[in-house]
Coordinates of C-alpha atoms in Angstrom, one line a residue:
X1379 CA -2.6 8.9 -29.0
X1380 CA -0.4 11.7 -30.4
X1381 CA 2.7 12.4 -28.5
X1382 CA 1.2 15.8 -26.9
X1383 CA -1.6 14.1 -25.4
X1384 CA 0.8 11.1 -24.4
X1385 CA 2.9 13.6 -22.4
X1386 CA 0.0 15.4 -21.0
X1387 CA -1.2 11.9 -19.4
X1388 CA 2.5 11.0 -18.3
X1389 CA 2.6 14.1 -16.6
X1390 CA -0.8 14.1 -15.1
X1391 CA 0.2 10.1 -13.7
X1392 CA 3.3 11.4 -12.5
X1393 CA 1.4 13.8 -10.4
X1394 CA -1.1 11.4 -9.0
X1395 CA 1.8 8.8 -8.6
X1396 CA 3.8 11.7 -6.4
X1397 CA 0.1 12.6 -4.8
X1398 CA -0.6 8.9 -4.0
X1399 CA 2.8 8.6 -2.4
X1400 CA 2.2 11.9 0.1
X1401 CA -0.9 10.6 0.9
X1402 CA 0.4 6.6 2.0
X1403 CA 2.3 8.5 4.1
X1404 CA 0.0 10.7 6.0
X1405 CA -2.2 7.6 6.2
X1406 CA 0.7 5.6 8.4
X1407 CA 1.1 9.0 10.2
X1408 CA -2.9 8.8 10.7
X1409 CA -2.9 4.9 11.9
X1410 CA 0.2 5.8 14.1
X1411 CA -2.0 8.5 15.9
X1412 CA -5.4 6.3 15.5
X1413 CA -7.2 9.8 13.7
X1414 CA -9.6 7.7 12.4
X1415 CA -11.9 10.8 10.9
X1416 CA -9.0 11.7 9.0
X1417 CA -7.9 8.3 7.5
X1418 CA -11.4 8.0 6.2
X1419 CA -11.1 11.2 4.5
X1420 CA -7.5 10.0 3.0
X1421 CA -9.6 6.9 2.0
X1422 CA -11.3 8.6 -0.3
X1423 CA -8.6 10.3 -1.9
X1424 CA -6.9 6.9 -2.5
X1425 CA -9.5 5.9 -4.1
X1426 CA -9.8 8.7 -6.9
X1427 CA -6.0 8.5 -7.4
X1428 CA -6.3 4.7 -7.7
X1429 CA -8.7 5.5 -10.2
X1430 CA -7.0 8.1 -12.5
X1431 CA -3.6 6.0 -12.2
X1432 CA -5.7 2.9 -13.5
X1433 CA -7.1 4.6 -16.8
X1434 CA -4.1 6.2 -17.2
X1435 CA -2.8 2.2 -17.1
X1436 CA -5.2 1.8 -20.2
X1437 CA -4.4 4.5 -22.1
X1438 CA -0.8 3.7 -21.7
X1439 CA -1.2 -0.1 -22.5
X1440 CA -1.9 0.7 -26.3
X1441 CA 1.8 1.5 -26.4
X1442 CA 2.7 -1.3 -25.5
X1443 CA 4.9 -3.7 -27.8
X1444 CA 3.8 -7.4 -27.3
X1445 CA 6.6 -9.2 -25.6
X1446 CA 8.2 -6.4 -24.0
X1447 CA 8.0 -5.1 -20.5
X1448 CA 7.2 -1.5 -21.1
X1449 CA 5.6 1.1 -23.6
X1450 CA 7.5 2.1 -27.1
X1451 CA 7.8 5.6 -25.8
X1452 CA 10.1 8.5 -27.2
X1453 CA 13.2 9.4 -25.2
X1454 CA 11.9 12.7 -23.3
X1455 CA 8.8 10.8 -21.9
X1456 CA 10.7 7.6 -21.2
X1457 CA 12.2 9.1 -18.2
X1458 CA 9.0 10.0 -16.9
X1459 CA 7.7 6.9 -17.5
X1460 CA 10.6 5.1 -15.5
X1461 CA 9.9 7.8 -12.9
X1462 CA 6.0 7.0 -12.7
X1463 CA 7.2 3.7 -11.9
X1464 CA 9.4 4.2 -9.5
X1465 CA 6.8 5.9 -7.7
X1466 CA 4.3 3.2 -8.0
X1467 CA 7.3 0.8 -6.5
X1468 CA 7.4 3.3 -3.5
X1469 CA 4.0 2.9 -3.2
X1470 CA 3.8 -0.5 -3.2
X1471 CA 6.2 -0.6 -0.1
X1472 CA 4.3 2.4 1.4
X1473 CA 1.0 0.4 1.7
X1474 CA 2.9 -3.0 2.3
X1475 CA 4.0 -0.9 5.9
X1476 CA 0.9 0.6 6.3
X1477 CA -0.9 -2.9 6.1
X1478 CA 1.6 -4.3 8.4
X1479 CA 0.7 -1.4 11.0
X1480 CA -3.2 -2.4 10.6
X1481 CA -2.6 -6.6 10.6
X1482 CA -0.1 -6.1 14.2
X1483 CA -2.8 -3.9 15.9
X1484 CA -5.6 -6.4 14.7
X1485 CA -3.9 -9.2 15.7
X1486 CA -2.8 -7.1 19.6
X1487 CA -7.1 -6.1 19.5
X1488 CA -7.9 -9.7 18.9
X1489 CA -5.5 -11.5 21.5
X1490 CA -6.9 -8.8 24.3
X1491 CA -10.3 -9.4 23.5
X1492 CA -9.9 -13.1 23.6
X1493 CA -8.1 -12.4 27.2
X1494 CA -11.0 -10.4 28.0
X1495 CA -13.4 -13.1 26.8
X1496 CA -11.3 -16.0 28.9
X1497 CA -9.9 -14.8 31.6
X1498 CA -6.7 -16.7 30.4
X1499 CA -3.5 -14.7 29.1
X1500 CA -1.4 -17.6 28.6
X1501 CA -3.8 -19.7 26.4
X1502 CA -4.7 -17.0 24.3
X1503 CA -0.6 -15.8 23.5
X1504 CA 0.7 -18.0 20.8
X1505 CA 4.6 -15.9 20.5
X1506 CA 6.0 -16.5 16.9
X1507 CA 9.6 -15.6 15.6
X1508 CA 9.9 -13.4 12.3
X1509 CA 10.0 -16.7 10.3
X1510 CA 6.0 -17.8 12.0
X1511 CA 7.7 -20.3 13.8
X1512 CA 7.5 -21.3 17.8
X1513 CA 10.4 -20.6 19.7
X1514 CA 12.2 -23.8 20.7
X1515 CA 10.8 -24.4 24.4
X1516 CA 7.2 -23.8 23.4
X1517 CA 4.7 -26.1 22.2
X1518 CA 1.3 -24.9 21.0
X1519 CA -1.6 -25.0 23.3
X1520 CA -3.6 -28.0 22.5
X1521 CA -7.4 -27.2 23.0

């Protein structure tokens, strides 16, 4: 790929990396609020971003030297390569709190529906510390 055409594609990732960013956030802002018809809609943005930034991925990988842990690029477009991925890094995290978000209010939806189910909120509360251990003082309920 001649350098022209390898800059055009840096620049068009860097956009959909910036782009993918916004929207992670607007998706934690749309779980926050529980706007489900708009998360959907965000959904499939992700989705085509996910998609450019992957072919870009494979355009990019024939620059790559065997051994080394990024492309051969020259100067000018290594910054916006160490940019793109600085983004992605961002993102990463972005979606790493946004998946948090979703696993703690599953996890609060399960426990009340198994209270709901039982009749019995002590049974169905299992309380963890940050390291998924019991507290010392509580045993797990045997059933």
């Amino acid at each position: 790929m001649p350098d022209s055409k390898l800059e055009d594609s840096l620049q068009i990732a860097c956009g959909n990396a910036k782009a993918l960013q916004k929207l992670l956030q607007e998706e934690f802002e749309c779980l926050k609020q529980d706007n489900v018809e708009q998360l959907l809609r965000l959904q499939e943005k992700k989705v085509s971003l996910l998609s450019d930034l992957e072919k870009f991925n494979i355009k990019v990988s024939e620059f790559l030297i065997p051994g080394s842990h990024g492309p051969a690029l020259p100067g000018g477009l290594l910054d916006t390569w160490n940019f793109i991925q600085s983004c992605m890094v961002e993102c990463k995290n972005l979606h790493g709190r946004n998946h948090l978000l979703v696993t703690k209010r599953l996890s609060s939806i399960k426990s009340a529906l198994s209270v709901l189910r039982s009749g019995e909120l002590e049974s169905s509360l299992d309380l963890y510390d940050k390291f998924g251990k019991l507290p010392s003082g509580l045993k797990p309920n045997k059933r």
